[in-house]
Amino acid sequence: DTFPNLKELNLDWNETMNQTYGGLFGEFFCKLEVLRLCGKDDKLIVVPSVFVEGLRYLKSLSVSNLFFDNEGQYAGTFERLTALHLSKMPKLMLLWKENSEQVKSLVQLKHLLLFECKRMREIVTNKREGEAGDEICFNQLNHLWLIDLPSLRSFHLGNRTIKFPSLEDLNVSRCPEMKIFSNGVLSMPKLERVGLDENKLFPNKRELLLEEDVNSAIKRFWEENYDPCVQQLFTEKTNASTSEAEKKTGVDNLRMT
């Protein structure tokens, strides 16, 4: 049976569905706008991308405990997508390859949440050096949350210009390897505060300092919380201050007696 008028679907995916639906998932649910796919905690299941590529009207996609076989091709698959939430995908290492045609199809994306993808190293992968004038623009992206990604090194390690003209909400939490957001020119004209934390899932927002961009804020945060050299220096200064305070207290006590 087909469901031509179904707009929203929550689906616990299992291996039998790979055989049941074949490549006709898009035909069965041709008007689907919201799709939530969930696998099992104890077993990772690969979902062939052909199952969802036919969902031309899809606006919101949430995937948990699953893995698509077309890593790096998400952008080219869903041209109307406004929200993409990916969680607990242990094999996912990148989201998009730096292909201009793929990124151009992201014109509608407003919300991007990546949570607990342990091997994720880069959002837009750096396969070749960017050329002068190359840029990646996320025109509508307003919310970007990068949470519990222990292997994430950067949003993009290449030299391309990255633009977020609409971004107002950026949260980076539990990403100990992330020292910089992007190596290239970065533009976030509407962003005034950023959430950074090494423990909390929902970090408090901190104001960007005068003349400070996101790269500088992330670098400063990393040095304060993860850099062993800075940590050691901070500890030494703290110990020295404590020792000096103890000496002063001892002198004051002697004077009092």
Short mmCIF file of C-alpha atoms in Angstrom, two decimals:
data_model
loop_
_atom_site.label_atom_id
_atom_site.label_comp_id
_atom_site.label_asym_id
_atom_site.label_seq_id
_atom_site.Cartn_x
_atom_site.Cartn_y
_atom_site.Cartn_z
CA ASP A 1 0.00 0.00 0.00
CA THR A 2 1.04 3.58 -0.59
CA PHE A 3 0.39 6.59 1.66
CA PRO A 4 0.20 9.55 -0.73
CA ASN A 5 -1.20 11.98 1.86
CA LEU A 6 0.96 11.10 4.86
CA LYS A 7 2.99 14.14 5.98
CA GLU A 8 4.77 12.91 9.13
CA LEU A 9 6.23 9.53 10.05
CA ASN A 10 8.11 8.05 13.02
CA LEU A 11 9.74 4.76 12.08
CA ASP A 12 11.78 2.22 14.03
CA TRP A 13 13.99 0.92 11.25
CA ASN A 14 15.15 -2.69 11.12
CA GLU A 15 16.94 -4.90 8.61
CA THR A 16 13.74 -6.46 7.27
CA MET A 17 12.69 -3.06 5.93
CA ASN A 18 15.64 -3.11 3.55
CA GLN A 19 13.94 -6.03 1.82
CA THR A 20 10.35 -4.89 2.35
CA TYR A 21 10.61 -1.44 0.79
CA GLY A 22 13.33 -2.06 -1.76
CA GLY A 23 13.92 1.25 -3.55
CA LEU A 24 10.28 2.29 -3.38
CA PHE A 25 10.23 4.11 -0.04
CA GLY A 26 9.89 7.46 -1.79
CA GLU A 27 6.94 6.17 -3.80
CA PHE A 28 5.15 4.79 -0.74
CA PHE A 29 5.46 8.10 1.15
CA CYS A 30 5.72 10.57 -1.72
CA LYS A 31 4.30 13.59 0.19
CA LEU A 32 6.21 13.02 3.42
CA GLU A 33 7.52 16.22 5.03
CA VAL A 34 8.75 15.04 8.45
CA LEU A 35 10.63 11.77 8.93
CA ARG A 36 12.16 10.36 12.11
CA LEU A 37 14.19 7.18 11.70
CA CYS A 38 15.45 5.30 14.73
CA GLY A 39 17.57 2.16 14.91
CA LYS A 40 18.68 0.03 17.84
CA ASP A 41 21.22 0.90 20.51
CA ASP A 42 22.83 -2.53 20.39
CA LYS A 43 23.08 -2.93 16.61
CA LEU A 44 24.02 -0.45 13.89
CA ILE A 45 21.92 -0.81 10.75
CA VAL A 46 22.90 0.59 7.37
CA VAL A 47 20.06 2.31 5.50
CA PRO A 48 20.54 2.46 1.71
CA SER A 49 20.17 6.07 0.64
CA VAL A 50 17.81 5.08 -2.16
CA PHE A 51 15.07 4.64 0.45
CA VAL A 52 14.83 8.34 1.18
CA GLU A 53 16.18 9.99 -1.96
CA GLY A 54 12.73 10.00 -3.50
CA LEU A 55 11.24 12.08 -0.68
CA ARG A 56 11.13 15.31 -2.66
CA TYR A 57 8.94 17.16 -0.15
CA LEU A 58 10.95 16.26 2.94
CA LYS A 59 11.52 19.26 5.23
CA SER A 60 12.67 17.68 8.48
CA LEU A 61 14.84 14.60 8.94
CA SER A 62 15.92 13.05 12.25
CA VAL A 63 18.11 9.95 12.29
CA SER A 64 19.36 8.06 15.34
CA ASN A 65 21.37 4.84 15.66
CA LEU A 66 21.46 4.32 11.90
CA PHE A 67 23.90 4.95 9.09
CA PHE A 68 23.30 5.95 5.47
CA ASP A 69 25.47 4.33 2.83
CA ASN A 70 26.09 7.66 1.06
CA GLU A 71 28.31 9.45 3.55
CA GLY A 72 29.03 12.96 2.34
CA GLN A 73 25.95 13.19 0.11
CA TYR A 74 23.24 14.47 2.46
CA ALA A 75 23.02 17.89 0.85
CA GLY A 76 22.35 16.60 -2.62
CA THR A 77 19.58 14.35 -1.39
CA PHE A 78 17.12 16.76 0.27
CA GLU A 79 16.71 20.09 -1.48
CA ARG A 80 13.75 21.29 0.63
CA LEU A 81 15.22 20.29 3.97
CA THR A 82 14.90 22.90 6.73
CA ALA A 83 15.91 20.76 9.73
CA LEU A 84 18.49 17.99 9.99
CA HIS A 85 19.10 16.19 13.29
CA LEU A 86 21.61 13.33 13.43
CA SER A 87 22.44 11.52 16.65
CA LYS A 88 24.28 8.41 17.81
CA MET A 89 25.70 7.57 14.40
CA PRO A 90 29.05 5.99 15.36
CA LYS A 91 30.32 5.51 11.80
CA LEU A 92 29.57 8.99 10.54
CA MET A 93 32.85 10.88 9.91
CA LEU A 94 31.64 13.74 7.72
CA LEU A 95 28.39 15.29 6.63
CA TRP A 96 29.10 16.82 3.24
CA LYS A 97 31.89 16.73 0.73
CA GLU A 98 33.04 20.17 -0.37
CA ASN A 99 31.13 20.05 -3.63
CA SER A 100 29.57 23.36 -4.61
CA GLU A 101 26.55 21.70 -6.23
CA GLN A 102 25.72 19.83 -3.03
CA VAL A 103 26.03 22.89 -0.83
CA LYS A 104 23.90 24.98 -3.20
CA SER A 105 21.02 22.62 -2.50
CA LEU A 106 21.10 23.62 1.19
CA VAL A 107 19.35 26.93 0.60
CA GLN A 108 16.43 26.00 2.90
CA LEU A 109 18.35 24.48 5.83
CA LYS A 110 17.66 26.38 9.07
CA HIS A 111 18.40 23.92 11.87
CA LEU A 112 21.37 21.56 12.09
CA LEU A 113 21.95 19.39 15.17
CA LEU A 114 24.71 16.78 15.46
CA PHE A 115 24.79 14.81 18.70
CA GLU A 116 26.96 11.95 19.93
CA CYS A 117 28.53 11.02 16.61
CA LYS A 118 31.78 9.72 18.03
CA ARG A 119 33.81 9.55 14.80
CA MET A 120 32.67 12.80 13.25
CA ARG A 121 35.82 14.73 12.32
CA GLU A 122 34.57 17.44 10.00
CA ILE A 123 31.18 18.74 8.86
CA VAL A 124 32.20 19.81 5.37
CA THR A 125 35.21 17.73 4.46
CA ASN A 126 38.41 19.15 3.02
CA LYS A 127 39.36 16.99 0.04
CA ARG A 128 41.31 19.58 -1.91
CA GLU A 129 42.67 23.07 -1.42
CA GLY A 130 40.14 25.81 -1.93
CA GLU A 131 40.72 28.19 -4.81
CA ALA A 132 40.54 31.95 -4.63
CA GLY A 133 36.93 33.06 -4.48
CA ASP A 134 35.61 29.66 -3.42
CA GLU A 135 32.94 29.93 -0.76
CA ILE A 136 30.31 27.87 1.01
CA CYS A 137 27.19 29.75 2.05
CA PHE A 138 24.50 28.48 4.42
CA ASN A 139 22.00 31.22 3.66
CA GLN A 140 19.14 30.26 5.97
CA LEU A 141 20.93 28.36 8.74
CA ASN A 142 19.85 29.93 12.01
CA HIS A 143 20.61 27.23 14.60
CA LEU A 144 23.79 25.13 14.66
CA TRP A 145 24.38 22.70 17.54
CA LEU A 146 27.48 20.51 17.74
CA ILE A 147 27.14 18.36 20.85
CA ASP A 148 29.27 15.50 22.19
CA LEU A 149 31.46 15.04 19.12
CA PRO A 150 34.77 13.92 20.69
CA SER A 151 36.61 13.56 17.36
CA LEU A 152 35.41 16.77 15.70
CA ARG A 153 38.36 18.92 14.66
CA SER A 154 36.59 21.68 12.77
CA PHE A 155 33.48 22.58 10.81
CA HIS A 156 35.72 22.88 7.75
CA LEU A 157 39.50 22.47 7.63
CA GLY A 158 39.84 23.79 4.09
CA ASN A 159 40.56 27.34 2.97
CA ARG A 160 37.15 28.18 1.57
CA THR A 161 35.19 31.18 2.77
CA ILE A 162 32.30 30.02 4.99
CA LYS A 163 29.27 32.31 5.28
CA PHE A 164 26.37 32.10 7.73
CA PRO A 165 24.39 35.28 7.06
CA SER A 166 21.43 34.18 9.24
CA LEU A 167 23.14 32.30 12.09
CA GLU A 168 22.09 33.52 15.54
CA ASP A 169 22.38 30.37 17.66
CA LEU A 170 25.68 28.45 17.85
CA ASN A 171 26.43 25.85 20.51
CA VAL A 172 29.59 23.76 20.75
CA SER A 173 29.72 21.35 23.68
CA ARG A 174 31.88 18.33 24.50
CA CYS A 175 34.08 18.75 21.44
CA PRO A 176 37.58 18.54 22.99
CA GLU A 177 39.43 18.27 19.66
CA MET A 178 37.84 21.35 18.12
CA LYS A 179 40.42 24.15 18.24
CA ILE A 180 39.06 26.22 15.35
CA PHE A 181 35.77 26.53 13.50
CA SER A 182 37.24 27.02 10.03
CA ASN A 183 40.66 27.73 8.50
CA GLY A 184 39.27 30.05 5.84
CA VAL A 185 37.48 33.39 6.04
CA LEU A 186 34.44 33.14 8.32
CA SER A 187 31.36 35.37 8.19
CA MET A 188 28.62 35.32 10.86
CA PRO A 189 27.30 38.89 10.93
CA LYS A 190 24.27 38.19 13.17
CA LEU A 191 26.03 36.07 15.78
CA GLU A 192 26.69 37.94 19.03
CA ARG A 193 26.90 35.09 21.55
CA VAL A 194 28.11 31.52 21.40
CA GLY A 195 27.55 28.56 23.73
CA LEU A 196 30.80 26.80 24.63
CA ASP A 197 31.23 24.15 27.31
CA GLU A 198 33.28 21.04 28.00
CA ASN A 199 30.60 19.30 30.10
CA LYS A 200 27.10 20.72 29.74
CA LEU A 201 24.82 19.67 26.90
CA PHE A 202 23.16 23.08 26.99
CA PRO A 203 25.95 25.58 27.67
CA ASN A 204 25.45 29.12 28.83
CA LYS A 205 25.96 31.67 26.09
CA ARG A 206 28.99 33.94 26.27
CA GLU A 207 29.27 37.30 24.59
CA LEU A 208 31.86 37.56 21.85
CA LEU A 209 34.54 40.00 22.90
CA LEU A 210 35.13 43.18 20.94
CA GLU A 211 36.87 42.34 17.65
CA GLU A 212 36.53 38.61 18.46
CA ASP A 213 35.14 36.13 15.94
CA VAL A 214 34.03 32.53 16.48
CA ASN A 215 37.46 31.17 15.59
CA SER A 216 39.08 33.31 18.28
CA ALA A 217 36.40 32.43 20.84
CA ILE A 218 36.78 28.69 20.23
CA LYS A 219 40.57 28.94 20.35
CA ARG A 220 40.43 30.88 23.61
CA PHE A 221 37.96 28.38 25.08
CA TRP A 222 40.09 25.41 24.01
CA GLU A 223 43.22 26.91 25.53
CA GLU A 224 41.40 27.61 28.79
CA ASN A 225 39.85 24.16 29.07
CA TYR A 226 41.81 21.62 27.06
CA ASP A 227 45.36 22.85 26.37
CA PRO A 228 47.61 20.97 28.85
CA CYS A 229 50.28 23.69 28.71
CA VAL A 230 47.81 26.40 29.64
CA GLN A 231 46.25 24.16 32.27
CA GLN A 232 49.67 23.54 33.83
CA LEU A 233 50.51 27.24 33.78
CA PHE A 234 47.16 28.05 35.38
CA THR A 235 47.74 25.40 38.06
CA GLU A 236 51.23 26.74 38.78
CA LYS A 237 49.90 30.29 39.08
CA THR A 238 47.08 29.11 41.34
CA ASN A 239 49.48 27.15 43.55
CA ALA A 240 51.86 30.10 43.68
CA SER A 241 49.05 32.45 44.67
CA THR A 242 47.85 30.01 47.30
CA SER A 243 51.36 29.60 48.68
CA GLU A 244 51.87 33.36 48.80
CA ALA A 245 48.53 33.79 50.54
CA GLU A 246 49.46 31.13 53.09
CA LYS A 247 52.79 32.85 53.76
CA LYS A 248 51.06 36.19 54.20
CA THR A 249 48.54 34.61 56.57
CA GLY A 250 51.37 33.10 58.56
CA VAL A 251 53.15 36.46 58.81
CA ASP A 252 49.94 38.18 59.86
CA ASN A 253 49.37 35.53 62.53
CA LEU A 254 52.89 36.05 63.85
CA ARG A 255 52.29 39.80 64.02
CA MET A 256 49.05 39.24 65.90
CA THR A 257 50.77 37.10 68.48
#
